[in-house]
CSV table of C-alpha atoms in Angstrom, one decimal:
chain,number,residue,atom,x,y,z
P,1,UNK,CA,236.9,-10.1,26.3
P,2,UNK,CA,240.4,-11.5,27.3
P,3,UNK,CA,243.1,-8.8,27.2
P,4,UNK,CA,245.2,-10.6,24.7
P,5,UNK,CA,244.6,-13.3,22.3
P,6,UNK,CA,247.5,-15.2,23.2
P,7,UNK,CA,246.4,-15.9,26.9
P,8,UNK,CA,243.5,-18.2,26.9
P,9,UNK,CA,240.4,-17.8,28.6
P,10,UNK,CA,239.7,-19.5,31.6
P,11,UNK,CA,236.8,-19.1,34.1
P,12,UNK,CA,235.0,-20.9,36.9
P,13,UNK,CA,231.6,-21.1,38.6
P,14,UNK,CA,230.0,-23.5,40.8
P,15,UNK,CA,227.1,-25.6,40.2
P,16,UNK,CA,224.8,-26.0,42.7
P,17,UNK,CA,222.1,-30.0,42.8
P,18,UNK,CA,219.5,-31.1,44.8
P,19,UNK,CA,217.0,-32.9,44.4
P,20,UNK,CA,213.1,-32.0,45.3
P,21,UNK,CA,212.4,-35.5,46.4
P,22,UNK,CA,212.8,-36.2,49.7
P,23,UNK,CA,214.1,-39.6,49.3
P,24,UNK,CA,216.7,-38.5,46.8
P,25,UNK,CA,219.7,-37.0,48.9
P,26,UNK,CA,222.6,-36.7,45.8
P,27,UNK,CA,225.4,-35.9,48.3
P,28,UNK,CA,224.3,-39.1,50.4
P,29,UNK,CA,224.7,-40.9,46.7
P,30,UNK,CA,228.0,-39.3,45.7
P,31,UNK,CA,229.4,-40.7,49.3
P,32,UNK,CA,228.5,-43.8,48.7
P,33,UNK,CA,231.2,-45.8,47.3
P,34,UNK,CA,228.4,-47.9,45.5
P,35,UNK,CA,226.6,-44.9,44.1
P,36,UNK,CA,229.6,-42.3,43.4
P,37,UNK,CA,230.3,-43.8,40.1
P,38,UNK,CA,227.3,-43.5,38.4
P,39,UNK,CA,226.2,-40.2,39.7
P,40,UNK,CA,229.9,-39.1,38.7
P,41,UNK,CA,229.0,-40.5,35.2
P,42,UNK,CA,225.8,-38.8,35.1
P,43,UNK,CA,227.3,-35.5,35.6
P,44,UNK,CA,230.1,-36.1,33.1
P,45,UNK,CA,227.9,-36.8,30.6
P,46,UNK,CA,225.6,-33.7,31.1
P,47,UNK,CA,228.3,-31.6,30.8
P,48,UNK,CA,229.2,-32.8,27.3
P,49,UNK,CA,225.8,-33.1,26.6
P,50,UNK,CA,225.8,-29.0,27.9
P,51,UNK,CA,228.8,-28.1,25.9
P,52,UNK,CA,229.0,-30.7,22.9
P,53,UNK,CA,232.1,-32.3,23.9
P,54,UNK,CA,233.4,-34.6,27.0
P,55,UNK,CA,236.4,-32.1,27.4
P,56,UNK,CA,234.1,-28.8,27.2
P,57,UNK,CA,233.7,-28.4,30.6
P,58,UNK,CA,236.1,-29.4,33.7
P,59,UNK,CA,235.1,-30.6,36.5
P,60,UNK,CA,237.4,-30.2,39.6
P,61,UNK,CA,236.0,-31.0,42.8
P,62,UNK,CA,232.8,-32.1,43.5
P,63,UNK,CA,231.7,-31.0,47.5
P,64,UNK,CA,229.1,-32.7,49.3
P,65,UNK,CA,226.8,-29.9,51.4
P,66,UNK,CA,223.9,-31.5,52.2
P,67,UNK,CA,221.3,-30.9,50.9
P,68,UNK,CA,223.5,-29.9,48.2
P,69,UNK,CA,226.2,-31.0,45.2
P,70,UNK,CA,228.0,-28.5,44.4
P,71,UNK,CA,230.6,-28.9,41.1
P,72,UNK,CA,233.5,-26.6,41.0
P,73,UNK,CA,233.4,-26.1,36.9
P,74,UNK,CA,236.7,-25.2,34.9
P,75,UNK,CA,236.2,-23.5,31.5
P,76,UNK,CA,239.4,-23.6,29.1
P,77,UNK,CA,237.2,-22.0,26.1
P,78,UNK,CA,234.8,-18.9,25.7
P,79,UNK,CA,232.5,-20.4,23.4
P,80,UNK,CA,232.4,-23.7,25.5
P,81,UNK,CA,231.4,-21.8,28.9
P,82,UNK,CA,229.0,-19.9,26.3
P,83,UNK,CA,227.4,-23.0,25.2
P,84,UNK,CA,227.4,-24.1,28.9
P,85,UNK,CA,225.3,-20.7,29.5
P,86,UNK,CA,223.0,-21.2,26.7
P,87,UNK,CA,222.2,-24.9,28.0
P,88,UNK,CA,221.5,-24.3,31.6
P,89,UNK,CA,219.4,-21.0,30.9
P,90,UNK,CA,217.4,-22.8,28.5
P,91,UNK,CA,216.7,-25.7,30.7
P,92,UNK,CA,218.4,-28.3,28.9
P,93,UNK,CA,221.4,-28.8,31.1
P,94,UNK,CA,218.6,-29.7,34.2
P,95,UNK,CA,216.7,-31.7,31.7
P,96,UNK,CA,219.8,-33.6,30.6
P,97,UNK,CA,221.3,-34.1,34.2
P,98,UNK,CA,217.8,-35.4,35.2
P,99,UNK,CA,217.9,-38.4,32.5
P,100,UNK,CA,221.5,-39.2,33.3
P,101,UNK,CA,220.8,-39.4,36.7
P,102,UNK,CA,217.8,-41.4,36.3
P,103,UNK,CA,219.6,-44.0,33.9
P,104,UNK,CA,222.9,-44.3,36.3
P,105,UNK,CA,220.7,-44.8,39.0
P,106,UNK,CA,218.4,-46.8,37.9
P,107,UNK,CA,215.4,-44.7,39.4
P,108,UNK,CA,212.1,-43.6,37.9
P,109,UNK,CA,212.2,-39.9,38.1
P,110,UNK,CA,215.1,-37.6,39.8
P,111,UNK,CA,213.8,-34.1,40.2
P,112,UNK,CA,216.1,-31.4,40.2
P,113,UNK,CA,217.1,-27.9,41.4
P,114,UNK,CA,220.0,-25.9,40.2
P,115,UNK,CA,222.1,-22.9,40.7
P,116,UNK,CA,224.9,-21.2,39.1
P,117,UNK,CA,226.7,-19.2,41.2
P,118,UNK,CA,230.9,-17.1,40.0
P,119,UNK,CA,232.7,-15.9,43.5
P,120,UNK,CA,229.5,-14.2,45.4
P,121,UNK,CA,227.9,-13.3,42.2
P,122,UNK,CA,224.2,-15.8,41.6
P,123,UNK,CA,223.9,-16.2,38.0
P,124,UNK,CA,220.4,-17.2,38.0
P,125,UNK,CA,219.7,-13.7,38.0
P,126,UNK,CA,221.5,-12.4,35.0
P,127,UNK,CA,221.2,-15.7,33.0
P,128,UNK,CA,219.8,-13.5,30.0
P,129,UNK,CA,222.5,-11.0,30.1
P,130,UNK,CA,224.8,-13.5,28.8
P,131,UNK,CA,228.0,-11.5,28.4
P,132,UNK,CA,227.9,-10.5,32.1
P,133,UNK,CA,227.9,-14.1,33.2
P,134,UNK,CA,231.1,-14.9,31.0
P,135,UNK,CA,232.8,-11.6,33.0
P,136,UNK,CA,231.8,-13.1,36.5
P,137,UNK,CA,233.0,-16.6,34.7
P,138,UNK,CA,236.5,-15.4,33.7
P,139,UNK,CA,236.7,-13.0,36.7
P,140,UNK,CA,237.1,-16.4,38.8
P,141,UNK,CA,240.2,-18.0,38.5
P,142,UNK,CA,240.2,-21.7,39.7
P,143,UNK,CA,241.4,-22.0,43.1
P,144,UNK,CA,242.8,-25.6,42.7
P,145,UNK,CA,244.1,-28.2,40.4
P,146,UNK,CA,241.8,-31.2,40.0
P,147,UNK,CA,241.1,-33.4,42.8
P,148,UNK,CA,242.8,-36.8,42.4
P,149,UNK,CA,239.2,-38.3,43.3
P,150,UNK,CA,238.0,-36.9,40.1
P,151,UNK,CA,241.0,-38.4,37.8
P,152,UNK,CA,240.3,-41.3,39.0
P,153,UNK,CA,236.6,-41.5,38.6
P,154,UNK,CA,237.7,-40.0,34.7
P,155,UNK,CA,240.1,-43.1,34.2
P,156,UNK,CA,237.2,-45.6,35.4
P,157,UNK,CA,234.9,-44.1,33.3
P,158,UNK,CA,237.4,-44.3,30.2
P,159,UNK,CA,238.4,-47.5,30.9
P,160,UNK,CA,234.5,-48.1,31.4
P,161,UNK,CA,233.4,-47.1,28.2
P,162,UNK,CA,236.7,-48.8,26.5
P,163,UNK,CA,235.4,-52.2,28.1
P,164,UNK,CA,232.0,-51.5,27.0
P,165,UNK,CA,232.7,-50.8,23.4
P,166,UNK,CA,235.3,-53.8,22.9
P,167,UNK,CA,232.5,-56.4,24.4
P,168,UNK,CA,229.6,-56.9,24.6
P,169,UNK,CA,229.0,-60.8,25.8
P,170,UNK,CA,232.2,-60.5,27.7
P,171,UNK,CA,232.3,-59.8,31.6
P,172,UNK,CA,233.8,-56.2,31.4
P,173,UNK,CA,236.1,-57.3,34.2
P,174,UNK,CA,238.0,-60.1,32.0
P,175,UNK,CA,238.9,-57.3,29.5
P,176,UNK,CA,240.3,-54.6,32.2
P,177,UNK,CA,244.0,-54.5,31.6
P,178,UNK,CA,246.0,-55.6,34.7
P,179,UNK,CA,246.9,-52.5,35.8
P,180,UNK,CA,243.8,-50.2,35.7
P,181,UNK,CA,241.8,-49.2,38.8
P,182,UNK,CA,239.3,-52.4,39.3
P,183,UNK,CA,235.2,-51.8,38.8
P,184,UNK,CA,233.0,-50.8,40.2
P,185,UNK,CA,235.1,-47.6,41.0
P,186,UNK,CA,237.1,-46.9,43.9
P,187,UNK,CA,235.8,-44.6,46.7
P,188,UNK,CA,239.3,-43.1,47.4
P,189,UNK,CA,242.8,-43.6,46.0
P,190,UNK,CA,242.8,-46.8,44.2
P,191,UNK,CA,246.1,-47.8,45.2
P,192,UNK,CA,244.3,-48.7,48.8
P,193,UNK,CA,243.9,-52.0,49.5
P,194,UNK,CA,242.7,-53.5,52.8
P,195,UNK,CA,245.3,-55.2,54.6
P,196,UNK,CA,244.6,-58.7,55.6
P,197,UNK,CA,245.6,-58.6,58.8
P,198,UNK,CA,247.0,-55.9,61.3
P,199,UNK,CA,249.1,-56.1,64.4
P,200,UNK,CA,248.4,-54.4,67.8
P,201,UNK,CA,250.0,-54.6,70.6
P,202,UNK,CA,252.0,-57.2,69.3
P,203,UNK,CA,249.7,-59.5,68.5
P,204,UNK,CA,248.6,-59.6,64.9
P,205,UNK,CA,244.6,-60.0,64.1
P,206,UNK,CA,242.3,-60.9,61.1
P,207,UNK,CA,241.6,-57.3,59.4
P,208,UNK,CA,237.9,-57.1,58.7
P,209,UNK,CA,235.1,-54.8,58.0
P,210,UNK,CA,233.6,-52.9,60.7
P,211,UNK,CA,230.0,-54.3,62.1
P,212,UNK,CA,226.8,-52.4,63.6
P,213,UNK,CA,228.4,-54.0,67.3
P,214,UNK,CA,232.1,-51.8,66.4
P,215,UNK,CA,230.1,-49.1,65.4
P,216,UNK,CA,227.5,-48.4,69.1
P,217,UNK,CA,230.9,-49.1,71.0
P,218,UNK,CA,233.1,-46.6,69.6
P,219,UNK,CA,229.9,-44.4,69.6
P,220,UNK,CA,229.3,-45.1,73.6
P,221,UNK,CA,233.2,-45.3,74.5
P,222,UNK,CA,235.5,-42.7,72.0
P,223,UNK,CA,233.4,-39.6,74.2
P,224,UNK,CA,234.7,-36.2,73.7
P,225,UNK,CA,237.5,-37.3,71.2
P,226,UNK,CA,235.2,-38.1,68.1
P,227,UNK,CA,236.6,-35.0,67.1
P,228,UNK,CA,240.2,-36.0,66.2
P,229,UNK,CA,239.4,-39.8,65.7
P,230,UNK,CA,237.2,-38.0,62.5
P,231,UNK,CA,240.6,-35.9,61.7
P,232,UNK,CA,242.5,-39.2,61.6
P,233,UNK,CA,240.4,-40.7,59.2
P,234,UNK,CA,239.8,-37.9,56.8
P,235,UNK,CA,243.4,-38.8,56.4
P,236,UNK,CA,242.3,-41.8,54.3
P,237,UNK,CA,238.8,-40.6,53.8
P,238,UNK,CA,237.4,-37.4,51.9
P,239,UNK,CA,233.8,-37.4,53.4
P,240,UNK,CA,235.4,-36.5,56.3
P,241,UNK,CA,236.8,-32.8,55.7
P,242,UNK,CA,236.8,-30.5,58.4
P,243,UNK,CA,233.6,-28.8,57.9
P,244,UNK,CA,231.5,-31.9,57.9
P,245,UNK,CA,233.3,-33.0,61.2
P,246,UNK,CA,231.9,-29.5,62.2
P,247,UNK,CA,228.3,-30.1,60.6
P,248,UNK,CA,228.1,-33.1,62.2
P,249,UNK,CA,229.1,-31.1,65.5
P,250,UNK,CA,226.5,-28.7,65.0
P,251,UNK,CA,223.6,-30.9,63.8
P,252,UNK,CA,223.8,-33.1,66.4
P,253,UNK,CA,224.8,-31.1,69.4
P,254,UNK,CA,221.5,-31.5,71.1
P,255,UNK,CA,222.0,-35.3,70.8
P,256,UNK,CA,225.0,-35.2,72.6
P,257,UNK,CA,228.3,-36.7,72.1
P,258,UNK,CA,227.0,-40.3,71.8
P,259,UNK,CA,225.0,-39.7,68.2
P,260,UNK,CA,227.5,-37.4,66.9
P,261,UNK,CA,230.0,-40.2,67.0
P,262,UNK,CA,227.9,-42.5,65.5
P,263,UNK,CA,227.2,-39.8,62.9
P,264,UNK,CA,230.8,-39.5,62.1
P,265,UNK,CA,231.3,-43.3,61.8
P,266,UNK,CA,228.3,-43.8,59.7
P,267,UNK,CA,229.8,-41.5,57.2
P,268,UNK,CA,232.7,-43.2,56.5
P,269,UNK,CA,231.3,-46.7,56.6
P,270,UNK,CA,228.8,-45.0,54.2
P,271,UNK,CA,231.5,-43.4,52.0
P,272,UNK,CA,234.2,-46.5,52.1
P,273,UNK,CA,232.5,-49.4,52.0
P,274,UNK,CA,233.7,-52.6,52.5
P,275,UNK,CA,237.2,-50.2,53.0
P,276,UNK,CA,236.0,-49.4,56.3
P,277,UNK,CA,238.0,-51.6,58.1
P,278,UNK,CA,238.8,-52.3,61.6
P,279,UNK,CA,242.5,-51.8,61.0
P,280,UNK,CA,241.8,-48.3,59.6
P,281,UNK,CA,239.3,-47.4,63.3
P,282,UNK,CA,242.2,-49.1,65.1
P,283,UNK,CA,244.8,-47.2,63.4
P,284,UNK,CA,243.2,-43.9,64.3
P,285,UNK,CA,242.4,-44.6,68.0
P,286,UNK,CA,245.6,-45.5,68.2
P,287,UNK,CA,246.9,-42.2,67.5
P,288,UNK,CA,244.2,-40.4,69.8
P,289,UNK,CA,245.4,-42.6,72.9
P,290,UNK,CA,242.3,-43.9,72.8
P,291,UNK,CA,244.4,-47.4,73.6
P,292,UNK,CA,241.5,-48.7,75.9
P,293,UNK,CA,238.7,-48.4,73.1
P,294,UNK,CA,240.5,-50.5,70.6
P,295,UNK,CA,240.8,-52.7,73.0
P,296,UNK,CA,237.8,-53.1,73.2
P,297,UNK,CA,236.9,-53.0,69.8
P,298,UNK,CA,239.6,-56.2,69.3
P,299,UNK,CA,237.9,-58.1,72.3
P,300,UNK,CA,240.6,-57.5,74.6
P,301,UNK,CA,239.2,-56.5,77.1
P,302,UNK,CA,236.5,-58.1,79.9
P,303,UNK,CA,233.0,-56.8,79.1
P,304,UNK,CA,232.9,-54.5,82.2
P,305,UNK,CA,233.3,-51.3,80.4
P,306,UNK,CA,230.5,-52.0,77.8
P,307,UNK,CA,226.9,-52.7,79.6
């Protein structure tokens, strides 16, 4: 029990997806700008389902770890984390995340495994010794405010469920007041939007997405420097955190320097979308030196470099 009635309890734990099937991958999903909402949705809604209300449980971070999602969960109540217990060790929270899932997605059957896990304590083992999770619960404090990623994907899913109820023969998108973030939802801040065009050099070109030919010549050319060209971006881009720059480091080290590049540009075409613009690549070289590759990139150059 809390010391004093007057400070409320608060806990946290981590809850750890994946799914059995191999051609399921969730943190693949969640980086996809396309996907991201509705398994974001999915999990909201199994929460609420876990707890009995939408504001039960708090998410605030979710981390892709392949093979794994892992929610960082806030809990503002006792008997809501309690609840929250009682769900997951009775199956119902899997249960309930698996039919989410398979209705945001769209898919037959979404298979799942999960763990709970407080600080270094796995809950899975103690799950019936219910008053001992709530200690390793409240005995971690959250170690951050909610990530802006998530109040965003909140306000889309308000504004989603607002449009929803006020309509039904409508498109939802002639009901979304002017200023709200636009649907689907937006992979990253959703005051970002892609510059038409972008000047180099001096010279000012048409801003477009990046194609399969951008992406095996920064791949052959950026070399050693994929490294901080990745650091750039995950400026702009939060699939690109430091340690899956270093995953991608290790995973493909074998492969050498040319599929570890186009590893870390795949994962931010995958996470941004039509956001992954040339302007943003560009922009990044740019401050890497890497002058010569964007020139390349923008056609500036004679073919000699590139075989």
């Amino acid at each position: 029990k809390m010391a004093g009635s007057s400070s409320p309890w608060i806990g946290s734990a981590y809850l750890f997806l994946q799914s059995t099937c191999k051609t399921i991958v969730l943190p693949s999903l969640y980086e996809s700008s396309q996907k991201k909402p509705s398994v974001f949705k999915a999990l909201k809604l199994a929460l609420a389902d876990s707890t009995g209300s939408m504001s039960g449980v708090d998410m605030l971070k979710v981390h892709c770890s392949h093979p794994h999602l892992i929610v960082q969960l806030k809990f503002c109540k006792q008997e809501n984390c309690r609840r929250f217990l009682q769900s997951y060790r009775e199956g119902a929270l899997q249960a309930s995340l698996q039919n989410h899932l398979q209705l945001s997605l769209a898919m037959t059957r979404v298979p799942l495994e999960t763990e709970l896990k407080a600080g270094n304590e796995h809950l899975d083992n103690m799950l019936k010794d219910e008053d001992r999770c709530l200690e390793c619960i409240y005995r971690e404090k959250p170690d951050r405010l909610r990530d802006e990623e998530i109040t965003e994907l909140e306000e889309c899913l308000k504004s989603l469920i607002v449009c929803q109820s006020i309509n039904n023969n409508t498109a939802v998108k002639d009901r979304t007041p002017p200023n709200s973030p636009s649907l689907p939802f937006p992979s990253q801040g959703s005051s970002f939007s892609p510059q038409v065009t972008f000047v180099f050099q001096g010279q000012e070109f048409a801003n477009r997405t990046l194609t399969p030919d951008d992406h095996q010549k920064f791949a052959k050319l950026v070399s050693k420097k994929w490294k901080q060209v990745g650091r750039s971006l995950q400026k702009s881009c939060r699939a690109l955190r430091d340690p899956v720059i270093d995953n991608l480091a290790l995973e493909y080290d074998r492969e050498g320097l040319y599929e570890q590049a186009y590893q870390l540009l795949l994962r931010f075409i995958q996470s941004e979308g039509k956001k992954a613009t040339i302007a943003r690549l560009i922009a990044a070289l740019e401050e890497n030196s890497l002058i010569s590759l964007a020139e390349e990139l923008l056609g500036l150059h004679s073919n000699e470099d590139c075989s």
